[in-house]
Structure formats: C-alpha cells, structure tokens
C-alpha cells in the first residue's frame, strides 16, 4: 500500500496528537454537525459508499459497520465492475459454478420436483448501495440508531450544536439498534467478492423459499428446507460453510475454496485518504 502525502500528514497529526495526549488532557475535537463527523471518521475506502447514501440515519448505520470492521475493511471491500468482469474469466469462477451446479444436482435428486435457484453474479458496490438506500428494515434500524443518537448527544431532545468526534466514534461502535439490518453495509457484503452465495428453493421455475427473513419460520423451518439445503451443501459443496447464523439466514453460505480467490486489480487507483 502506498502512502500518499496526505496520509503522511495524517500520521504526523496522529503522532502530534499522541504527544499532546502525553503532555496533558487528550485533544477533543468537536465538529459542527453529524454529516461532518461521519465524513471525518469514514475509514478508507468507505467514502465511496457513504457519499452515495443520502439519508443521514442510513449513512450513520453504515459508518457503524465500517468502524466495527476496523483494519479488515480495505481487504474485505467489494470488487468493482472491472474486478467482477475479470473474475468471470478465471478458473476460480469456473470452479465456483461447478460447485453450485453439483449442489443443485444433489438437491434436485434428493427432493424430486424441487430445485435450487442461485444468482451467482457478484454483487457490485452499486447494487449494494441501491439495496441499502431502499430496504425498509435497514431504514427502521437506522431510525432507531438516530433516536439513540439524539438520546445520547442531543440537548433537551434537540439536535446537538456540536459533536465531539472521539465520544461519537466510541458510542457508534458499541451502539446496537433493536432492529438488526438484514443487509451488510455497502462494500462489506461477502457477496461483493464471490465469498458467499444465497441458495433459494424453486419449484417449476418459481422461487418458493426465498432469501427473505420474514419467511424463515413459515417456510424454511416449517418445510425443512434449511436442513435439506444443508444436506446438499455437505454432500456436494466442499468449499461452502454455513449457513449464516447471525443474523439467521438459512440460504446464505460462505464460499472459501481451498486455493483461495484470485487477487484482482481494481479499475481505479487504490483507496485515497480523504479528510
Ligand atoms: Zn447472502
């Protein structure tokens, strides 16, 4: 990773901050509004996504995930369209498709009349951002987070005139909205790097057990599709592990082939450090 002059300046500022911290009380920075604080705290390359989330509560909810990802954020960041296109041409893609096909064949043989429906396309950052901006449960979770924010930082129920960044960052990392987001924040979905696949159950070309959290009890568990899918994955999908349990998604399996996934060059130069 190359260090640009801005990053060097940032490191110097951090070092100065540490020295100041040793000499006296820690330097506490306050910023005039939430938009500024979010921009200030956004770890690279998350501004690529945050700048395209117009709704402030949803933006704050995404930042929460980025901060909690810590140093793993750049290495887990979603592929761009160039990388996705390059992946389609690799032997690794062929291996993924072969394994999905084998799982599908096992499932169809074990459950006559039923099959699996899979969208194997890697979910680009654009697609993830659109879903994040539109999903109503993400909106609910984000509204709860905003309410918690106003309780923690508001002055007499009103919006705070200034926000102390360190306190806000610490609060946001440990905040836990009652409603859980059903989507990973844009950029960090395992679907964005061919590292996860959703398997849905179909009958006569129609999905009858979809990737929908409201259908887990009424369909996936009641009809035993969770167990039936797991059996086929165990039998024919050696590179898949799962399903996802937190949150519960009986259709979501992680994909970790023994040889790893290829390193693919992004179209744009690496993530820039931004203020
Ligand atoms: Zn999934």
XYZ file of N, CA and C and ligand atoms in Angstrom:
826
model
N 0.856 -1.200 0.000
C 0.000 0.000 0.000
C 0.883 1.237 0.000
N 0.626 2.151 -0.945
C 1.481 3.334 -0.956
C 0.918 4.400 -0.017
N 1.842 5.183 0.515
C 1.404 6.232 1.444
C 1.485 7.561 0.713
N 0.358 8.222 0.579
C 0.365 9.487 -0.134
C 0.698 10.606 0.850
N 1.057 11.782 0.342
C 1.455 12.871 1.242
C 0.386 13.185 2.278
N -0.884 13.068 1.877
C -1.977 13.346 2.806
C -1.932 12.377 3.987
N -1.639 11.089 3.649
C -1.587 10.067 4.702
C -0.430 10.365 5.644
N 0.713 10.779 5.061
C 1.874 11.109 5.885
C 1.499 12.225 6.844
N 0.791 13.229 6.299
C 0.370 14.346 7.136
C -0.542 13.849 8.250
N -1.387 12.912 7.881
C -2.326 12.366 8.855
C -1.566 11.673 9.985
N -0.528 10.887 9.588
C 0.268 10.169 10.594
C 0.946 11.172 11.521
N 1.491 12.245 10.923
C 2.155 13.263 11.747
C 1.160 13.872 12.723
N -0.041 14.162 12.211
C -1.063 14.748 13.089
C -1.408 13.788 14.222
N -1.490 12.483 13.889
C -1.804 11.488 14.916
C -0.697 11.461 15.955
N 0.574 11.499 15.474
C 1.706 11.479 16.407
C 1.690 12.713 17.308
N 1.407 13.868 16.683
C 1.322 15.101 17.473
C 0.230 14.974 18.523
N -0.871 14.359 18.082
C -1.988 14.157 19.000
C -1.577 13.296 20.182
N -0.786 12.249 19.888
C -0.333 11.349 20.949
C 0.570 12.107 21.925
N 1.477 12.924 21.353
C 2.381 13.706 22.200
C 1.582 14.661 23.088
N 0.586 15.297 22.449
C -0.249 16.230 23.209
C -0.967 15.477 24.326
N -1.381 14.251 23.997
C -2.078 13.431 24.978
C -1.192 13.131 26.178
N 0.092 12.928 25.904
C 1.011 12.617 26.994
C 1.220 13.833 27.881
N 1.202 15.004 27.236
C 1.511 16.222 27.979
C 0.328 16.680 28.837
N -0.856 16.403 28.401
C -1.995 16.923 29.144
C -3.249 16.167 28.771
N -4.406 16.746 28.993
C -5.647 16.066 28.639
C -5.734 15.857 27.125
N -6.334 14.732 26.712
C -6.421 14.383 25.296
C -7.154 15.475 24.526
N -6.664 15.702 23.315
C -7.270 16.696 22.442
C -8.640 16.194 21.998
N -9.672 16.916 22.323
C -11.018 16.505 21.930
C -11.523 17.424 20.831
N -11.788 16.829 19.655
C -12.221 17.639 18.523
C -13.737 17.643 18.453
N -14.300 18.797 18.242
C -15.742 18.846 18.047
C -16.024 19.364 16.642
N -17.038 18.803 16.036
C -17.419 19.234 14.701
C -18.865 19.694 14.734
N -19.193 20.649 13.846
C -20.497 21.304 13.957
C -21.695 20.430 13.609
N -21.536 19.421 12.810
C -22.727 18.615 12.552
C -22.396 17.174 12.232
N -23.433 16.365 12.216
C -23.286 14.924 12.061
C -22.669 14.558 10.714
N -23.068 15.272 9.662
C -22.505 14.991 8.335
C -20.984 15.118 8.367
N -20.499 16.183 8.996
C -19.054 16.424 9.073
C -18.360 15.332 9.880
N -18.964 14.946 10.996
C -18.356 13.922 11.861
C -18.256 12.600 11.102
N -19.313 12.262 10.378
C -19.320 10.999 9.626
C -18.215 11.022 8.567
N -18.098 12.155 7.841
C -17.047 12.274 6.823
C -15.668 12.154 7.459
N -15.518 12.777 8.607
C -14.241 12.797 9.301
C -13.829 11.397 9.758
N -14.800 10.612 10.207
C -14.488 9.297 10.773
C -14.440 8.179 9.729
N -14.948 8.444 8.513
C -15.066 7.378 7.500
C -13.703 6.768 7.179
N -13.507 5.484 7.487
C -12.218 4.873 7.145
C -12.160 4.567 5.651
N -11.011 4.805 4.976
C -10.915 4.462 3.559
C -11.145 2.964 3.362
N -11.800 2.538 2.295
C -12.355 3.355 1.210
C -13.861 3.605 1.374
N -14.358 3.718 2.599
C -15.811 3.721 2.798
C -16.514 4.975 2.287
N -15.739 6.068 2.036
C -16.396 7.265 1.480
C -17.037 6.963 0.130
N -16.466 5.997 -0.611
C -17.044 5.572 -1.902
C -18.518 5.217 -1.755
N -18.864 4.653 -0.590
C -20.258 4.261 -0.352
C -21.005 5.349 0.415
N -20.400 5.887 1.465
C -21.102 6.849 2.334
C -21.606 8.064 1.566
N -20.791 8.548 0.614
C -21.180 9.734 -0.144
C -22.402 9.481 -1.021
N -22.766 8.211 -1.171
C -23.916 7.885 -2.025
C -25.093 7.349 -1.210
N -25.078 7.632 0.094
C -26.221 7.300 0.950
C -26.815 8.627 1.424
N -27.868 9.127 0.744
C -28.365 10.474 1.061
C -29.030 10.579 2.435
N -29.642 9.509 2.895
C -30.379 9.544 4.163
C -29.381 9.460 5.330
N -29.374 10.485 6.172
C -28.356 10.580 7.233
C -28.380 9.401 8.213
N -29.558 8.968 8.704
C -29.550 7.798 9.594
C -28.963 6.544 8.936
N -29.286 6.321 7.670
C -28.738 5.147 6.979
C -27.227 5.289 6.825
N -26.757 6.527 6.593
C -25.323 6.769 6.450
C -24.615 6.466 7.772
N -25.246 6.889 8.867
C -24.651 6.653 10.185
C -24.607 5.153 10.492
N -25.665 4.439 10.105
C -25.707 2.989 10.339
C -24.598 2.277 9.545
N -24.341 2.756 8.331
C -23.269 2.160 7.522
C -21.912 2.446 8.162
N -21.720 3.680 8.617
C -20.444 4.039 9.256
C -20.182 3.146 10.469
N -21.244 2.843 11.204
C -21.112 1.958 12.368
C -20.436 0.640 11.951
N -20.901 0.062 10.838
C -20.307 -1.198 10.357
C -18.852 -1.005 9.947
N -18.567 0.115 9.278
C -17.196 0.333 8.814
C -16.244 0.481 9.995
N -16.687 1.201 11.018
C -15.820 1.386 12.186
C -15.592 0.053 12.891
N -16.665 -0.756 12.949
C -16.539 -2.051 13.627
C -15.686 -3.034 12.821
N -15.576 -2.825 11.498
C -14.734 -3.710 10.681
C -13.254 -3.482 10.954
N -12.920 -2.293 11.420
C -11.533 -1.973 11.764
C -10.597 -2.118 10.586
N -9.416 -2.691 10.846
C -8.365 -2.736 9.825
C -8.690 -3.723 8.709
N -9.726 -4.558 8.878
C -10.071 -5.540 7.844
C -10.857 -4.899 6.698
N -11.246 -3.635 6.856
C -12.130 -3.009 5.864
C -11.559 -3.018 4.437
N -10.321 -2.512 4.205
C -9.834 -2.480 2.810
C -9.752 -3.867 2.179
N -9.300 -4.872 2.908
C -9.144 -6.201 2.304
C -10.484 -6.894 2.058
N -11.529 -6.456 2.758
C -12.850 -7.065 2.562
C -13.745 -6.240 1.635
N -13.212 -5.122 1.127
C -14.041 -4.209 0.329
C -14.466 -4.869 -0.983
N -15.697 -4.601 -1.402
C -16.266 -5.236 -2.593
C -15.457 -4.946 -3.852
N -15.491 -5.893 -4.768
C -14.878 -5.700 -6.069
C -15.652 -4.650 -6.852
N -14.927 -3.942 -7.745
C -15.634 -3.037 -8.653
C -15.997 -3.812 -9.929
N -16.670 -3.132 -10.855
C -17.169 -3.817 -12.064
C -16.018 -4.451 -12.853
N -14.858 -3.778 -12.880
C -13.698 -4.318 -13.609
C -13.237 -5.626 -12.975
N -13.180 -5.648 -11.661
C -12.754 -6.865 -10.973
C -13.783 -7.990 -11.146
N -15.065 -7.596 -11.102
C -16.121 -8.599 -11.274
C -16.026 -9.222 -12.666
N -15.815 -8.368 -13.680
C -15.695 -8.860 -15.059
C -14.459 -9.754 -15.190
N -13.359 -9.361 -14.556
C -12.127 -10.159 -14.630
C -12.330 -11.523 -13.971
N -13.082 -11.532 -12.869
C -13.318 -12.794 -12.153
C -14.030 -13.819 -13.031
N -14.966 -13.323 -13.868
C -15.748 -14.236 -14.729
C -14.850 -15.062 -15.653
N -13.635 -14.554 -15.913
C -12.739 -15.226 -16.862
C -11.752 -16.155 -16.167
N -11.820 -16.274 -14.872
C -10.813 -17.067 -14.152
C -11.262 -18.516 -13.943
N -10.284 -19.427 -13.757
C -10.617 -20.811 -13.378
C -11.374 -20.847 -12.040
N -11.128 -19.867 -11.173
C -11.807 -19.824 -9.873
C -13.319 -19.665 -10.067
N -13.708 -18.873 -11.072
C -15.129 -18.689 -11.359
C -15.740 -19.989 -11.863
N -14.972 -20.673 -12.729
C -15.438 -21.951 -13.262
C -15.653 -22.946 -12.124
N -14.725 -22.958 -11.176
C -14.811 -23.883 -10.034
C -16.039 -23.563 -9.178
N -16.296 -22.268 -8.986
C -17.475 -21.856 -8.217
C -18.755 -22.349 -8.894
N -18.836 -22.121 -10.210
C -20.036 -22.526 -10.943
C -20.228 -24.048 -10.899
N -19.129 -24.779 -11.002
C -19.214 -26.252 -10.977
C -19.736 -26.732 -9.624
N -19.278 -26.064 -8.558
C -19.722 -26.488 -7.225
C -21.199 -26.160 -7.003
N -21.627 -24.987 -7.485
C -23.051 -24.611 -7.374
C -23.907 -25.623 -8.144
N -23.411 -26.020 -9.324
C -24.159 -26.977 -10.149
C -24.275 -28.334 -9.456
N -23.179 -28.762 -8.837
C -23.179 -30.061 -8.143
C -24.162 -30.038 -6.955
N -24.192 -28.925 -6.246
C -25.129 -28.796 -5.111
C -26.566 -28.846 -5.636
N -26.808 -28.138 -6.739
C -28.143 -28.106 -7.346
C -28.590 -29.487 -7.801
N -27.666 -30.250 -8.390
C -27.990 -31.593 -8.879
C -28.315 -32.514 -7.701
N -27.527 -32.407 -6.631
C -27.775 -33.231 -5.444
C -29.142 -32.906 -4.846
N -29.443 -31.616 -4.766
C -30.706 -31.178 -4.165
C -31.898 -31.668 -4.990
N -31.795 -31.543 -6.319
C -32.898 -31.955 -7.205
C -33.134 -33.461 -7.113
N -32.047 -34.232 -6.981
C -32.190 -35.685 -6.887
C -32.803 -36.086 -5.541
N -32.429 -35.352 -4.487
C -32.912 -35.696 -3.143
C -34.335 -35.192 -2.899
N -34.747 -34.165 -3.652
C -36.075 -33.563 -3.453
C -36.803 -33.463 -4.787
N -37.323 -34.604 -5.287
C -37.940 -34.610 -6.628
C -39.027 -33.535 -6.761
N -38.977 -32.816 -7.878
C -39.958 -31.758 -8.125
C -39.461 -30.389 -7.684
N -38.340 -30.359 -6.922
C -37.812 -29.084 -6.441
C -36.379 -28.887 -6.941
N -35.952 -27.650 -6.937
C -34.584 -27.345 -7.353
C -34.073 -26.136 -6.590
N -32.842 -25.754 -6.892
C -32.277 -24.567 -6.249
C -32.174 -23.444 -7.267
N -32.466 -22.235 -6.806
C -32.261 -21.062 -7.651
C -31.129 -20.233 -7.045
N -30.132 -19.952 -7.871
C -28.966 -19.205 -7.397
C -28.649 -18.088 -8.378
N -28.407 -16.887 -7.865
C -27.871 -15.821 -8.709
C -26.383 -15.716 -8.386
N -25.529 -16.281 -9.260
C -24.108 -16.348 -8.915
C -23.348 -15.048 -9.176
N -24.033 -14.037 -9.710
C -23.331 -12.793 -10.061
C -22.841 -12.086 -8.790
N -21.598 -11.666 -8.832
C -21.037 -10.926 -7.702
C -21.794 -9.612 -7.560
N -22.158 -9.272 -6.327
C -22.980 -8.070 -6.093
C -22.084 -6.833 -6.039
N -22.184 -5.997 -7.052
C -21.296 -4.834 -7.121
C -21.640 -3.822 -6.034
N -20.737 -2.885 -5.807
C -20.970 -1.832 -4.823
C -22.237 -1.047 -5.165
N -22.446 -0.776 -6.464
C -23.649 -0.043 -6.897
C -24.923 -0.753 -6.443
N -24.960 -2.052 -6.686
C -26.149 -2.838 -6.321
C -26.344 -2.814 -4.803
N -25.256 -2.932 -4.067
C -25.348 -2.933 -2.596
C -25.833 -1.580 -2.072
N -25.348 -0.492 -2.687
C -25.772 0.843 -2.246
C -27.263 1.046 -2.519
N -27.715 0.642 -3.701
C -29.138 0.782 -4.039
C -30.008 0.021 -3.034
N -29.574 -1.199 -2.694
C -30.355 -2.016 -1.762
C -30.373 -1.366 -0.374
N -29.228 -0.854 0.052
C -29.121 -0.210 1.374
C -30.041 1.009 1.447
N -30.082 1.786 0.363
C -30.907 3.000 0.345
C -32.404 2.697 0.273
N -32.757 1.502 -0.228
C -34.178 1.202 -0.453
C -34.786 0.281 0.594
N -33.986 -0.529 1.265
C -34.539 -1.570 2.142
C -35.205 -0.966 3.383
N -36.467 -1.361 3.619
C -37.218 -0.717 4.704
C -36.733 -1.151 6.090
N -36.233 -2.376 6.226
C -35.733 -2.804 7.538
C -34.419 -2.094 7.874
N -33.604 -1.843 6.863
C -32.405 -1.027 7.086
C -32.849 0.348 7.582
N -33.916 0.888 6.963
C -34.441 2.195 7.362
C -34.908 2.207 8.809
N -35.548 1.118 9.236
C -36.054 1.025 10.606
C -34.873 0.995 11.586
N -33.901 0.164 11.273
C -32.717 0.057 12.124
C -32.005 1.421 12.216
N -31.915 2.098 11.074
C -31.239 3.404 11.028
C -32.000 4.450 11.838
N -33.338 4.416 11.794
C -34.133 5.378 12.577
C -33.927 5.151 14.064
N -33.873 3.885 14.464
C -33.636 3.578 15.882
C -32.269 4.094 16.324
N -31.291 3.920 15.434
C -29.940 4.402 15.749
C -29.953 5.924 15.920
N -30.697 6.608 15.053
C -30.787 8.072 15.144
C -31.461 8.498 16.447
N -32.500 7.762 16.854
C -33.159 8.064 18.137
C -32.173 7.902 19.287
N -31.406 6.813 19.252
C -30.402 6.570 20.298
C -29.357 7.685 20.306
N -29.002 8.130 19.098
C -28.013 9.211 18.985
C -28.527 10.485 19.672
N -29.796 10.811 19.402
C -30.355 12.035 19.986
C -30.459 11.915 21.511
N -30.733 10.702 21.994
C -30.770 10.488 23.441
C -29.388 10.690 24.052
N -28.364 10.188 23.338
C -27.004 10.231 23.879
C -26.361 11.606 23.733
N -26.641 12.292 22.629
C -25.908 13.536 22.333
C -26.799 14.770 22.255
N -28.110 14.586 22.148
C -28.995 15.736 21.978
C -29.039 16.607 23.235
N -29.392 17.836 23.015
C -29.548 18.763 24.154
C -31.045 19.016 24.320
N -31.598 18.524 25.430
C -33.036 18.648 25.692
C -33.867 18.149 24.507
N -33.446 17.009 23.968
C -34.202 16.410 22.872
C -33.938 17.049 21.524
N -33.181 18.137 21.501
C -32.893 18.808 20.223
C -31.523 18.360 19.714
N -31.288 18.652 18.462
C -30.051 18.277 17.808
C -28.876 19.010 18.459
N -27.763 18.308 18.746
C -26.641 18.989 19.418
C -25.957 19.997 18.487
N -25.540 21.151 19.017
C -24.888 22.154 18.176
C -23.509 21.696 17.691
N -22.848 20.836 18.460
C -21.535 20.327 18.054
C -21.354 18.930 18.623
N -20.564 18.119 17.937
C -20.388 16.723 18.359
C -18.906 16.457 18.562
N -18.585 15.858 19.690
C -17.186 15.512 19.968
C -16.896 14.187 19.256
N -15.931 14.199 18.330
C -15.743 13.053 17.429
C -15.364 11.768 18.164
N -14.437 11.861 19.120
C -13.994 10.649 19.830
C -15.155 9.981 20.560
N -15.945 10.798 21.253
C -17.071 10.257 22.016
C -18.101 9.645 21.065
N -18.338 10.328 19.944
C -19.302 9.828 18.969
C -18.828 8.491 18.384
N -17.553 8.426 18.026
C -16.999 7.210 17.439
C -17.121 6.035 18.415
N -16.761 6.270 19.675
C -16.837 5.199 20.684
C -18.282 4.753 20.880
N -19.200 5.740 20.923
C -20.617 5.425 21.097
C -21.138 4.606 19.916
N -20.771 5.050 18.695
C -21.315 4.400 17.495
C -20.849 2.946 17.385
N -19.564 2.701 17.719
C -19.040 1.338 17.650
C -19.826 0.378 18.540
N -20.226 0.857 19.726
C -20.884 -0.091 20.634
C -22.403 0.011 20.580
N -22.949 0.914 19.767
C -24.405 1.049 19.686
C -25.002 -0.204 19.035
N -26.234 -0.510 19.413
C -26.857 -1.751 18.963
C -28.342 -1.499 18.749
N -28.753 -1.031 17.564
C -30.186 -0.785 17.338
C -30.994 -2.071 17.543
N -32.195 -1.903 18.070
C -33.044 -3.067 18.394
C -33.303 -3.910 17.141
N -33.616 -3.226 16.035
C -33.841 -3.924 14.764
C -32.498 -4.129 14.076
N -32.220 -5.355 13.699
C -30.959 -5.637 13.025
C -31.082 -5.428 11.537
N -30.057 -4.845 10.945
C -30.091 -4.675 9.497
C -29.970 -6.042 8.824
N -30.865 -6.326 7.864
C -30.769 -7.612 7.169
C -29.678 -7.596 6.096
N -29.100 -6.435 5.835
C -28.061 -6.330 4.801
C -26.747 -5.909 5.435
N -25.666 -6.411 4.868
C -24.358 -5.893 5.268
C -24.232 -4.486 4.683
N -23.524 -3.610 5.378
C -23.329 -2.251 4.857
C -22.668 -2.339 3.489
N -23.042 -1.414 2.562
C -22.494 -1.498 1.203
C -20.965 -1.489 1.209
N -20.394 -2.418 0.454
C -18.932 -2.513 0.373
C -18.375 -3.666 1.174
N -19.109 -4.115 2.196
C -18.541 -5.188 3.017
C -19.349 -6.485 2.964
N -20.291 -6.551 2.016
C -21.021 -7.812 1.859
C -20.087 -8.877 1.283
N -20.156 -10.090 1.836
C -19.365 -11.193 1.281
C -19.782 -11.479 -0.155
N -21.023 -11.052 -0.511
C -21.496 -11.231 -1.893
C -20.740 -10.311 -2.857
N -20.026 -9.346 -2.344
C -19.307 -8.396 -3.184
C -17.939 -8.880 -3.630
N -17.529 -10.089 -3.168
C -16.228 -10.642 -3.565
C -16.337 -12.141 -3.834
N -17.491 -12.599 -4.279
C -17.725 -14.027 -4.559
C -17.413 -14.894 -3.345
N -17.619 -14.351 -2.150
C -17.306 -15.109 -0.946
C -18.553 -15.623 -0.250
N -19.724 -15.464 -0.892
C -20.964 -16.001 -0.340
C -21.958 -16.210 -1.470
N -22.801 -17.212 -1.284
C -23.865 -17.493 -2.255
C -25.158 -17.729 -1.478
N -26.272 -17.184 -2.011
C -27.601 -17.451 -1.451
C -28.273 -18.526 -2.302
N -28.717 -19.589 -1.648
C -29.419 -20.677 -2.334
C -30.899 -20.586 -1.981
N -31.760 -20.426 -2.993
C -33.198 -20.377 -2.756
C -33.852 -21.615 -3.372
N -34.974 -22.011 -2.787
C -35.629 -23.229 -3.272
C -36.684 -22.859 -4.320
N -36.689 -23.602 -5.419
C -37.627 -23.322 -6.513
C -38.432 -24.562 -6.863
N -39.617 -24.303 -7.410
C -40.487 -25.380 -7.900
C -41.113 -24.894 -9.201
N -40.968 -25.681 -10.234
C -41.481 -25.322 -11.556
C -41.064 -23.906 -11.965
N -39.788 -23.607 -11.768
C -39.246 -22.328 -12.197
C -39.617 -21.136 -11.334
N -40.281 -21.395 -10.200
C -40.711 -20.303 -9.335
C -40.046 -20.482 -7.967
N -39.513 -19.395 -7.397
C -38.883 -19.492 -6.070
C -39.976 -19.651 -5.019
N -39.901 -20.726 -4.248
C -40.927 -20.952 -3.214
C -40.369 -20.736 -1.797
N -39.052 -20.754 -1.655
C -38.438 -20.401 -0.365
C -37.360 -19.363 -0.651
N -37.766 -18.074 -0.594
C -36.846 -17.004 -0.988
C -35.899 -16.576 0.150
N -34.900 -15.787 -0.223
C -33.966 -15.226 0.759
C -34.646 -14.042 1.432
N -35.547 -14.351 2.345
C -36.378 -13.317 2.965
C -36.559 -13.696 4.442
N -36.088 -12.821 5.325
C -36.096 -13.159 6.759
C -37.510 -13.390 7.295
N -38.517 -12.786 6.644
C -39.886 -12.986 7.143
C -40.408 -14.391 6.810
N -39.644 -15.142 5.983
C -40.099 -16.481 5.575
C -39.319 -17.604 6.264
N -38.460 -17.257 7.208
C -37.608 -18.289 7.824
C -38.464 -19.305 8.597
N -39.329 -18.808 9.480
C -40.142 -19.730 10.281
C -41.249 -20.368 9.457
N -41.938 -19.549 8.654
C -43.125 -20.037 7.943
C -42.784 -20.953 6.772
N -41.575 -20.870 6.244
C -41.225 -21.706 5.092
C -39.962 -22.540 5.310
N -38.864 -21.857 5.590
C -37.573 -22.562 5.666
C -37.571 -23.615 6.770
N -38.084 -23.230 7.952
C -38.054 -24.185 9.063
C -39.239 -25.144 8.979
N -40.431 -24.585 8.723
C -41.646 -25.407 8.711
C -41.528 -26.549 7.698
N -41.039 -26.246 6.501
C -40.945 -27.274 5.461
C -39.592 -27.979 5.435
N -38.713 -27.602 6.380
C -37.424 -28.301 6.495
C -36.424 -27.981 5.387
N -36.648 -26.871 4.666
C -35.720 -26.536 3.577
C -34.333 -26.193 4.106
N -34.278 -25.664 5.330
C -32.966 -25.342 5.908
C -32.106 -26.608 6.019
N -32.710 -27.693 6.538
C -31.970 -28.951 6.711
C -31.673 -29.613 5.368
N -32.664 -29.566 4.460
C -32.483 -30.218 3.150
C -31.365 -29.533 2.363
N -31.323 -28.192 2.440
C -30.260 -27.462 1.742
C -28.907 -27.803 2.367
N -28.879 -27.831 3.694
C -27.616 -28.115 4.391
C -27.073 -29.501 4.009
N -27.995 -30.456 3.848
C -27.574 -31.807 3.442
C -26.893 -31.776 2.074
N -27.488 -31.036 1.132
C -26.905 -30.988 -0.219
C -25.573 -30.246 -0.218
N -25.480 -29.198 0.609
C -24.212 -28.453 0.698
C -23.130 -29.380 1.274
N -23.474 -30.104 2.332
C -22.496 -31.001 2.955
C -22.048 -32.080 1.973
N -23.003 -32.566 1.158
C -22.691 -33.667 0.250
C -21.911 -33.209 -0.979
N -22.215 -32.006 -1.499
C -21.675 -31.647 -2.814
C -20.950 -30.306 -2.865
N -20.878 -29.602 -1.735
C -20.252 -28.270 -1.752
C -19.121 -28.150 -0.750
N -17.977 -28.806 -1.014
C -16.885 -28.833 -0.027
C -16.321 -27.449 0.323
N -16.479 -26.460 -0.571
C -15.904 -25.137 -0.287
C -16.887 -24.216 0.434
N -18.100 -24.701 0.675
C -19.107 -23.864 1.333
C -19.215 -24.196 2.818
N -19.371 -23.136 3.614
C -19.637 -23.328 5.047
C -20.834 -22.466 5.421
N -21.583 -22.926 6.397
C -22.745 -22.150 6.822
C -23.832 -23.044 7.336
N -25.060 -22.559 7.355
C -25.465 -21.230 6.876
C -25.120 -20.122 7.886
N -25.363 -18.890 7.458
C -25.164 -17.746 8.332
C -26.141 -17.858 9.515
N -25.619 -17.667 10.726
C -26.490 -17.787 11.902
C -26.736 -16.449 12.591
N -25.881 -15.477 12.330
C -26.046 -14.188 12.999
C -25.894 -13.032 12.018
N -26.989 -12.521 11.453
C -28.376 -12.933 11.686
C -28.675 -14.256 10.985
N -29.771 -14.900 11.384
C -30.117 -16.194 10.821
C -30.539 -16.059 9.362
N -29.796 -16.720 8.469
C -30.130 -16.748 7.035
C -29.831 -18.151 6.522
N -30.828 -19.044 6.564
C -30.576 -20.442 6.193
C -30.159 -20.637 4.740
N -30.300 -19.589 3.923
C -29.951 -19.687 2.488
C -28.532 -19.224 2.196
N -27.895 -18.550 3.171
C -26.610 -17.891 2.924
C -25.436 -18.770 3.363
N -24.593 -19.133 2.410
C -23.398 -19.938 2.701
C -22.147 -19.199 2.248
N -21.130 -19.231 3.091
C -19.845 -18.632 2.724
C -19.092 -19.570 1.795
N -18.371 -18.959 0.862
C -17.601 -19.727 -0.110
C -16.116 -19.462 0.092
N -15.384 -20.484 0.505
C -13.941 -20.346 0.724
C -13.219 -21.517 0.077
N -12.925 -21.403 -1.231
C -12.234 -22.508 -1.906
C -10.829 -22.704 -1.343
N -10.367 -23.959 -1.361
C -9.056 -24.297 -0.772
C -7.948 -23.434 -1.370
N -8.014 -23.171 -2.680
C -6.954 -22.389 -3.322
C -7.122 -20.883 -3.163
N -8.134 -20.448 -2.435
C -8.394 -19.017 -2.274
C -9.027 -18.435 -3.521
N -9.358 -17.149 -3.464
C -9.915 -16.458 -4.624
C -8.825 -15.576 -5.221
N -8.892 -15.321 -6.543
C -7.797 -14.581 -7.177
C -7.708 -13.124 -6.701
N -6.496 -12.606 -6.710
C -6.284 -11.174 -6.471
C -6.603 -10.454 -7.778
N -7.526 -9.516 -7.758
C -7.927 -8.843 -8.994
C -7.669 -7.352 -8.863
N -7.138 -6.778 -9.936
C -6.780 -5.358 -9.907
C -8.013 -4.472 -10.085
N -8.249 -3.519 -9.176
C -9.379 -2.605 -9.366
C -9.125 -1.644 -10.518
N -10.215 -1.062 -11.045
C -10.093 -0.123 -12.159
C -9.473 1.187 -11.700
N -9.975 1.697 -10.568
C -9.470 2.969 -10.065
C -8.187 2.727 -9.274
N -7.363 3.775 -9.126
C -6.215 3.632 -8.222
C -6.728 3.338 -6.820
N -5.889 2.768 -5.994
C -6.258 2.335 -4.644
C -6.984 3.421 -3.871
N -7.608 3.034 -2.756
C -8.400 3.983 -1.978
C -7.575 5.194 -1.541
N -8.111 6.367 -1.809
C -7.401 7.578 -1.430
C -7.764 7.959 0.003
N -6.831 8.552 0.691
C -7.111 9.029 2.040
C -7.805 10.374 1.910
N -8.964 10.477 2.503
C -9.682 11.749 2.376
C -9.961 12.331 3.746
N -10.052 13.623 3.782
C -10.318 14.297 5.064
C -11.803 14.326 5.353
Zn -26.423 -13.799 1.472
